[in-house]
Coordinates of C-alpha atoms and ligand atoms in Angstrom, one line a residue:
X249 CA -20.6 -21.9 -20.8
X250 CA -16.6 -22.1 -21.2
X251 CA -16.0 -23.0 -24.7
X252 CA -14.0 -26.2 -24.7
X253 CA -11.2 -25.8 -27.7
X254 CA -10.5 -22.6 -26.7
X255 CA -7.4 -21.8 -24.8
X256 CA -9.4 -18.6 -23.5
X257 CA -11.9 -19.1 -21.0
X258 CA -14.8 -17.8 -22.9
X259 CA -18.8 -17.6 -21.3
X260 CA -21.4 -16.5 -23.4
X261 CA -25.0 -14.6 -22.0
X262 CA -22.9 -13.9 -18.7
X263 CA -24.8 -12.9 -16.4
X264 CA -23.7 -9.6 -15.0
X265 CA -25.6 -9.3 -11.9
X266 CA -23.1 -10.9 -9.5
X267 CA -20.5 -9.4 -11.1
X268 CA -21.6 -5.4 -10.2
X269 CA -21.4 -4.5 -6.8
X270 CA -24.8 -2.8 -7.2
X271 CA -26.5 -5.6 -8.3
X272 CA -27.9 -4.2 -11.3
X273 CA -29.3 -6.4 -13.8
X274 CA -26.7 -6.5 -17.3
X275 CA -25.6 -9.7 -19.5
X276 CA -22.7 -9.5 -21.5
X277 CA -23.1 -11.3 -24.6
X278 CA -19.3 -12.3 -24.4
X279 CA -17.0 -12.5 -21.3
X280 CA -13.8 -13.2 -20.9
X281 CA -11.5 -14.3 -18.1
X282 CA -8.1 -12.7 -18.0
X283 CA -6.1 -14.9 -15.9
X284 CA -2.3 -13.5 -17.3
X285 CA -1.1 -11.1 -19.7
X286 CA -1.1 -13.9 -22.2
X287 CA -4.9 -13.9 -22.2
X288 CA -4.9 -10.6 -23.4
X289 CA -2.4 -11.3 -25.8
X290 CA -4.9 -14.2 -26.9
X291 CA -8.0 -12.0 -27.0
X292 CA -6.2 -9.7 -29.4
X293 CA -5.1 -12.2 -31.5
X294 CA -8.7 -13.7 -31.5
X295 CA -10.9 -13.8 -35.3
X296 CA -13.7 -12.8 -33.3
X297 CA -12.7 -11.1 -30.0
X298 CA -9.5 -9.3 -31.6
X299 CA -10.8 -6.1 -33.0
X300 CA -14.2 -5.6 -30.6
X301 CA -14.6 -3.1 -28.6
X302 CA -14.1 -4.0 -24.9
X303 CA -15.4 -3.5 -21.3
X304 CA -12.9 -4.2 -18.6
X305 CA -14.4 -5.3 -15.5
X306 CA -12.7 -5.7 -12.3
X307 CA -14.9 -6.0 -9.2
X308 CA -17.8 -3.8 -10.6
X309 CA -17.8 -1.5 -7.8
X310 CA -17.6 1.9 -9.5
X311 CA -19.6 0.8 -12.1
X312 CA -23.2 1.7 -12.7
X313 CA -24.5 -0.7 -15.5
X314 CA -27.8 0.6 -17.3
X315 CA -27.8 -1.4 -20.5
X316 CA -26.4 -4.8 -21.7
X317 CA -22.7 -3.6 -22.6
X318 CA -22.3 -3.8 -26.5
X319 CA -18.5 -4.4 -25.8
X320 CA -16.7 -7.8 -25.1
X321 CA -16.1 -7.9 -21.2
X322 CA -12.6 -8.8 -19.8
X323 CA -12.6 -9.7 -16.7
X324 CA -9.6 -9.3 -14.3
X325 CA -8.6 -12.4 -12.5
X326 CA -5.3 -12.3 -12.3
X327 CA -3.9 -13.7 -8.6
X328 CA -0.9 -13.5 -6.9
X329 CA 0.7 -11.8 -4.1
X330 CA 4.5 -11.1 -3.7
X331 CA 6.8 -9.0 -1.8
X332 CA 9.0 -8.1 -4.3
X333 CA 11.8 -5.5 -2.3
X334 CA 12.8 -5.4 1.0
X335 CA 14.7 -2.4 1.4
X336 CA 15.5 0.2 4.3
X337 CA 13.2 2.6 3.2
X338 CA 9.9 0.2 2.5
X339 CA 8.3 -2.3 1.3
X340 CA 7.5 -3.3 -1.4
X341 CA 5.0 -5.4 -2.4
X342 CA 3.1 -6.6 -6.2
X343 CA -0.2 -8.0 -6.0
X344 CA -2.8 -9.5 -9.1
X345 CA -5.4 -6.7 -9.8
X346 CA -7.7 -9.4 -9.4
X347 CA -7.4 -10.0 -6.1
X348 CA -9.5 -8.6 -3.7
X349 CA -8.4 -4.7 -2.5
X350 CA -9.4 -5.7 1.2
X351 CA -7.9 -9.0 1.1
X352 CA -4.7 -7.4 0.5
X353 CA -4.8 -5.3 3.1
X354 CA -5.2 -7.9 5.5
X355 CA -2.3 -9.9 4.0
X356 CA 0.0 -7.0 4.4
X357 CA -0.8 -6.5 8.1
X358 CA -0.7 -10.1 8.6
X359 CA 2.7 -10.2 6.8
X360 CA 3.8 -7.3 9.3
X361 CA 4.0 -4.7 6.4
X362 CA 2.0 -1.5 7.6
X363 CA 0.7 0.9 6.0
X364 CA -2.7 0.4 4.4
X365 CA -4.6 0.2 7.6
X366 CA -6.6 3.1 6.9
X367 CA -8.0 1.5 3.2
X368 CA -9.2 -1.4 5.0
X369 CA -12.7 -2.8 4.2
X370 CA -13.0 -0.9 0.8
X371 CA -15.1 -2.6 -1.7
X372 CA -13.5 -4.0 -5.2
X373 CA -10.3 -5.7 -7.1
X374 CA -6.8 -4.5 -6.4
X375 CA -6.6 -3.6 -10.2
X376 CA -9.3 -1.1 -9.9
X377 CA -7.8 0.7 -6.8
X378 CA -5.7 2.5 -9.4
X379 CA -8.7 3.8 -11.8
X380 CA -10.1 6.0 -9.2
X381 CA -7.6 6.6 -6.9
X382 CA -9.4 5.2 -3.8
X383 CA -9.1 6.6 -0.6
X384 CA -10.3 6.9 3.0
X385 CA -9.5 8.0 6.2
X386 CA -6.8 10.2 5.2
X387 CA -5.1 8.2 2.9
X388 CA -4.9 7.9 -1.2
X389 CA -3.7 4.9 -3.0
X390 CA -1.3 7.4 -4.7
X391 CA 0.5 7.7 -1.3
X392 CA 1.2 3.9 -1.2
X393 CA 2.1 3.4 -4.9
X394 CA 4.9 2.1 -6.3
X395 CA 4.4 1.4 -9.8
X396 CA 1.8 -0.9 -12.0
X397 CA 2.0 -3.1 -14.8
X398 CA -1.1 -2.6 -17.9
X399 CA -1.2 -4.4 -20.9
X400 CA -2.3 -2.1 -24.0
X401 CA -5.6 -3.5 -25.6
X402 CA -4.4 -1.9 -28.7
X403 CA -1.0 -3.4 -29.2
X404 CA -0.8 -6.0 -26.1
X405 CA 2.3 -4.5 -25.0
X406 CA 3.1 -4.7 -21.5
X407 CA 4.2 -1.1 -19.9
X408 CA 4.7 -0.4 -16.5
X409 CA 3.4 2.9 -15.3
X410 CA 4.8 4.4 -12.4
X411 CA 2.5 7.4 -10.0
X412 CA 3.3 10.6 -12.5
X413 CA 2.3 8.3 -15.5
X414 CA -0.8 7.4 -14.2
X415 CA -1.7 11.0 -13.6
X416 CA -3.6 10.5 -10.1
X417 CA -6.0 12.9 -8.6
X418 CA -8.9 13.2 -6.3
X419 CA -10.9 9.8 -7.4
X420 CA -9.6 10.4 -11.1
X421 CA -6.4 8.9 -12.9
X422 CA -4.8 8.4 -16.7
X423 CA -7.1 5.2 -16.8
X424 CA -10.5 7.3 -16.1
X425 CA -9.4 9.9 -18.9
X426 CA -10.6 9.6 -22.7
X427 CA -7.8 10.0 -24.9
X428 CA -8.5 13.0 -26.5
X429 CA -6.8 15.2 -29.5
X430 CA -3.5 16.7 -28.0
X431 CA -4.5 14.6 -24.8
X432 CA -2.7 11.1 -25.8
X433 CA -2.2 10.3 -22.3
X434 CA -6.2 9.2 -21.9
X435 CA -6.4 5.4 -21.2
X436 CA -9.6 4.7 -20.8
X437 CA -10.7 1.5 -22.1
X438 CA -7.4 1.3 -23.6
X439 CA -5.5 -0.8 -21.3
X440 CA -6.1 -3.3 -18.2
X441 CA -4.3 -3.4 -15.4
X442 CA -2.6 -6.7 -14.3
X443 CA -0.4 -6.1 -11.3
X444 CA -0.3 -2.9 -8.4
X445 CA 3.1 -2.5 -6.9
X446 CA 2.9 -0.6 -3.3
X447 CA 5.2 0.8 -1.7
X448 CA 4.9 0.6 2.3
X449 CA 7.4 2.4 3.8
X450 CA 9.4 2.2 7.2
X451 CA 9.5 3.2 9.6
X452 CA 5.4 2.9 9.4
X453 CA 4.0 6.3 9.5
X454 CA 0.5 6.3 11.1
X455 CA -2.4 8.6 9.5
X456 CA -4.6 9.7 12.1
X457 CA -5.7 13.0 11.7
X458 CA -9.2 12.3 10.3
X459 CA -11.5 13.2 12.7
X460 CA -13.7 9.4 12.8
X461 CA -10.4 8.6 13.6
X462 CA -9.7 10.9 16.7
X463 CA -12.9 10.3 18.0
X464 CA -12.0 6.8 18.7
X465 CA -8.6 7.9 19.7
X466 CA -10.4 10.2 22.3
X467 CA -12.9 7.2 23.5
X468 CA -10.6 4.6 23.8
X469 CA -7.9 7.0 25.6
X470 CA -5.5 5.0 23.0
X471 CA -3.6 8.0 21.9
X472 CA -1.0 5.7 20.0
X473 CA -3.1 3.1 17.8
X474 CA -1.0 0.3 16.2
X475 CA -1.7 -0.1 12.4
X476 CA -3.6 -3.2 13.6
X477 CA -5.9 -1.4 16.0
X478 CA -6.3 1.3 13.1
X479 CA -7.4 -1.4 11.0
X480 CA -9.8 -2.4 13.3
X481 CA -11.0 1.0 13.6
X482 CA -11.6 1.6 10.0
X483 CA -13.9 -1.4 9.7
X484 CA -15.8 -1.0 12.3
X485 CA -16.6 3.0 11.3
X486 CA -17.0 2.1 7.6
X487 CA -19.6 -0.9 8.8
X488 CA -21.2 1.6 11.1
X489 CA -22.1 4.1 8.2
X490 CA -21.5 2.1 4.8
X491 CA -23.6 -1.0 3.9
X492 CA -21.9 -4.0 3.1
X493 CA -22.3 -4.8 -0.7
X494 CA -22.4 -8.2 -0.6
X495 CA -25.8 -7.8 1.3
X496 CA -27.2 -4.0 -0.3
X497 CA -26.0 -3.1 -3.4
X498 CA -23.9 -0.1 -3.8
X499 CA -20.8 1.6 -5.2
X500 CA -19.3 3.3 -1.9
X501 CA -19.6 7.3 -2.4
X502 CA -22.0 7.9 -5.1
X503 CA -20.4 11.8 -6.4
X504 CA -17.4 13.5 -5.1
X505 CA -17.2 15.6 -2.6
X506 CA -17.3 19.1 -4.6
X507 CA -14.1 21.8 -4.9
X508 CA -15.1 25.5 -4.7
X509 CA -13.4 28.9 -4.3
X510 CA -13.4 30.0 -0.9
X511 CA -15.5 33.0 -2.2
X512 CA -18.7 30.5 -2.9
X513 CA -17.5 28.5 0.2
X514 CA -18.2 32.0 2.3
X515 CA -21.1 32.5 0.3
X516 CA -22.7 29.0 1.2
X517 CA -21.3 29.5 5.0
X518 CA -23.6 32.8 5.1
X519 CA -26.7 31.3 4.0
X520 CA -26.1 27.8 5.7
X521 CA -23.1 28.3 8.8
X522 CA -23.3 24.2 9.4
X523 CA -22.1 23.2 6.3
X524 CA -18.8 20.5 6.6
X525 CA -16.6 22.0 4.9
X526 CA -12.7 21.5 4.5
X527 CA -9.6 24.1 3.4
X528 CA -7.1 22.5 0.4
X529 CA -3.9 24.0 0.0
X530 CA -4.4 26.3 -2.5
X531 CA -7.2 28.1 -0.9
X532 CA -10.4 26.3 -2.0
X533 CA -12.7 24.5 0.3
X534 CA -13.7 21.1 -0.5
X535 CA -17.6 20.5 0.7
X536 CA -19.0 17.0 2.0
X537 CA -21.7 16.1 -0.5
X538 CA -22.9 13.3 2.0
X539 CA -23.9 16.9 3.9
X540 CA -25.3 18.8 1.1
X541 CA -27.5 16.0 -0.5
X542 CA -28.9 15.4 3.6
X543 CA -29.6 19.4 3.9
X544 CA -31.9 18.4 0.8
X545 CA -33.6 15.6 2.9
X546 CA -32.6 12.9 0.8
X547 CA -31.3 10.6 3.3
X548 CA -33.4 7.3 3.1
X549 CA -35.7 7.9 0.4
X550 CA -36.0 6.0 -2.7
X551 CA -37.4 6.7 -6.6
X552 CA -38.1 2.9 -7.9
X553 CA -35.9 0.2 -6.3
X554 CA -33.0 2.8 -5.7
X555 CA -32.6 4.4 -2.8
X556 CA -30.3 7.3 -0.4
X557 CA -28.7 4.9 2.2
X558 CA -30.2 6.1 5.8
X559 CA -27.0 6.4 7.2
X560 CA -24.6 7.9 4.6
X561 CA -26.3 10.0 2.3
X562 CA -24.0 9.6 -0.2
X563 CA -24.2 6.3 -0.6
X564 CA -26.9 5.2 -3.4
X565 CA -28.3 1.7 -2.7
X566 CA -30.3 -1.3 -4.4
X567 CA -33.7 -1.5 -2.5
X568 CA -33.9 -4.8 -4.1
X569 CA -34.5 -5.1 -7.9
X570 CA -33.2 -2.1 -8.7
X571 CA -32.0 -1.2 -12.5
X572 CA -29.6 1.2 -14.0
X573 CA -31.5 3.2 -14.8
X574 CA -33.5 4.0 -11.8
X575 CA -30.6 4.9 -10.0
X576 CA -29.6 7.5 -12.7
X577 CA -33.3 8.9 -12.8
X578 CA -32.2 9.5 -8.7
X579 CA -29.3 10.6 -9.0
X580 CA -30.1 13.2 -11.6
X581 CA -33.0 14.2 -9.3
X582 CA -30.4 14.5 -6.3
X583 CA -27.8 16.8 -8.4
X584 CA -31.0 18.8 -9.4
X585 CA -32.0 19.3 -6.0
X586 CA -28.3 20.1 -4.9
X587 CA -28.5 22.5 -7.7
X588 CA -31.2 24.2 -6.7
X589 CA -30.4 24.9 -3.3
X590 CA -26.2 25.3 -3.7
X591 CA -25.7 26.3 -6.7
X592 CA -23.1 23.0 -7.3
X593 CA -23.3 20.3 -9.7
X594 CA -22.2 17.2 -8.0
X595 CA -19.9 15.0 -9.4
X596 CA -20.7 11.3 -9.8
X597 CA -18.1 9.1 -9.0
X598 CA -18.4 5.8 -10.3
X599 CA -18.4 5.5 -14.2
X600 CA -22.0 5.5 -15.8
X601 CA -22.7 3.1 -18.6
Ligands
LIG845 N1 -22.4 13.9 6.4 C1 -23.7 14.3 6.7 N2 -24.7 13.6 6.2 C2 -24.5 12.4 5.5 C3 -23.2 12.0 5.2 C4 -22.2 12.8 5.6 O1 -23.9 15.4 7.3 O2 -25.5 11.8 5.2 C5 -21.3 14.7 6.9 C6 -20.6 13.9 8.0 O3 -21.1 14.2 9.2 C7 -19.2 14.4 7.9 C8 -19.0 14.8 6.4 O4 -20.3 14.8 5.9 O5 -19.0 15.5 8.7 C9 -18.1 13.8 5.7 O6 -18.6 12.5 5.8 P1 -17.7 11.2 5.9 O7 -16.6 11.4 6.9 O8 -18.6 10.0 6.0 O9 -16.9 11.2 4.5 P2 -17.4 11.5 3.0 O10 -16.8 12.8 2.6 O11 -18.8 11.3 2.9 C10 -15.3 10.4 2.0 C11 -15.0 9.5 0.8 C12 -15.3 8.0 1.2 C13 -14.3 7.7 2.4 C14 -14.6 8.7 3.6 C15 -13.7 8.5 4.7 C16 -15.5 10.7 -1.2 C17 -16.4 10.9 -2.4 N3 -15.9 9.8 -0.3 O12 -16.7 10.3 2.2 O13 -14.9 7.2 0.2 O14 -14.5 6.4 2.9 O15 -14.5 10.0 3.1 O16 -12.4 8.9 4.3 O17 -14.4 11.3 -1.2 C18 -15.8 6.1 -1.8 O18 -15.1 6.9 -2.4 O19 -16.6 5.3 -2.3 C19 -15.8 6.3 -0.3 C20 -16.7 5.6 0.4

């Protein structure tokens, strides 16, 4: 219930459930709603609220929740979308992270600002696309950023970060990293994220060299899609392969796809020539874990109320009733099996808690 005198919206025993894209069971004994920067300002500044630890929590879809969070949880739900620069290059635009990431994706195309096509349809707030560093379909979120605005849940500062700051990688950025002796760059849990610029630039330059992708180029015979048939594309392969949240519970890719030398890569060819694997530039091979956790024969099978999605075995799903817990006990017992058979310890995307 919001408490009436406060100027902070304020609910106590949330319910976390519909808050978690997995739908795992959680209540927050305190959550609050962060509609501006001022409301962080306010929480800081709070007798009780100032100086407790805290959870933020965008749309809860890289988050696995297997306990009650002990922290305060800020929730993200600041609005707004903007084009802020029109120049010859691009443009750009600044959107609330607590908008929805698809949503804004949409709006772009519909403003006639390409560019994000190939993200369409992924799950979550606009705030969190930063954390990880989503991607799909041949295209980061790094590739598209402009710069973002955090406020510090230390001092309540506002900074504004722009891509080398925020230290992107492969499903990893600044805001995923623990500050750590000689490592003050780490932000995790130490800021929240209140507005994504992007940076769209012109003229549009398609992506459509992943291979989902060139199929449907090859079917359609449409060897020039338009950002709005690419679009299209992209939802229709994601809802072909990934299940919809809002109806099973999930948190997209469950690990990352593994990095190895190309010495293990040719290793792992000799014993098993199908594996899907892919060259970086500096001479590793990155491996699809969807492949090596179906070689194991996970695909639709379930431990408790979690389960491998039948059609994307990287995808971990809520049977129905699932907890936290049980999907850790399967994904352990997936990285034990990939273990055993590779010799790779698969990554697990989302963060654990
Ligand atoms: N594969 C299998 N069996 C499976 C699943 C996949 O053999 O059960 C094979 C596929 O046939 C394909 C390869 O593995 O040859 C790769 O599969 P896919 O193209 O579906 O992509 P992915 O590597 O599994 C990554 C991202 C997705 C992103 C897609 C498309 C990661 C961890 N995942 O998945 O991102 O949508 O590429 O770009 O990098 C997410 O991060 O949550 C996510 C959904």
């Amino acid at each position: 219930m919001p408490i009436a005198s406060s100027p902070l919206a304020i609910d106590r025993a949330a319910n976390l459930r519909a808050l978690n894209s997995f739908g795992l069971p959680a209540v927050a004994h305190t959550l609050v709603h962060i509609r501006s920067d001022a409301d962080v300002r306010r929480v800081l500044d709070h007798p009780e609220l100032g100086r407790a630890p805290k959870l933020v929590l965008g749309g809860g879809s890289n988050l696995v929740l297997t306990r009650d969070p002990s922290e305060v949880v800020l929730r993200v739900e600041v609005m707004g979308k903007r084009l802020v620069a029109e120049r010859e290059d691009a443009w750009i635009v600044e959107i609330g992270a607590g908008e929805a990431w698809h949503d804004a994706v949409a709006w772009t195309l519909d403003q006639g600002w390409p560019g994000l096509e190939n993200l369409a349809l992924i799950p979550g707030t606009v705030g969190a696309a930063p954390v990880q560093n989503i991607g799909a379909y041949g295209v980061e979120l790094a590739d598209r950023f402009e710069s973002l605005d955090a406020v510090s849940l230390v001092t309540g500062r506002v900074v504004t970060l722009d891509a080398r700051a925020c230290a992107f990688g492969y499903r990893d950025s600044v805001f995923k990293q623990a500050a750590q002796p000689g490592n003050f760059g780490g932000l995790a849990g130490k800021s929240l994220i209140t507005r994504v610029r992007l940076r769209l630039s012109r003229p549009w330059q398609p992506v459509r060299s992943y291979l989902d992708i060139e199929r449907r180029m090859a079917e359609t015979g449409n060897a020039a899609p338009d950002a709005r048939t690419i679009f299209d594309w992209v939802c229709a392969i994601r809802r072909a392969k990934l299940p919809d949240p809002a109806e099973i519970g999930n948190a997209g890719s469950f690990f990352k796809n593994p990095v190895v030398s190309a010495e293990q890569c040719r290793d792992i060819i000799g014993r098993d020539p199908h594996i899907v694997h892919y060259p970086l530039p500096d001479g590793r091979f990155k491996l699809a874990a969807g492949w090596l956790i179906d070689a194991c024969g996970w695909k639709g099978k379930r431990v408790g109320n979690a389960g491998v999605y039948e059609r994307q075995a990287l995808v971990l799903v809520n049977c129905g009733g699932a907890t936290g817990a049980e999907v850790v006990t399967l994904a352990r017992a997936i990285q034990e099996s990939v273990y055993g058979r590779f010799g790779i310890r698969l990554e697990p995307e989302p963060v654990l808690m």
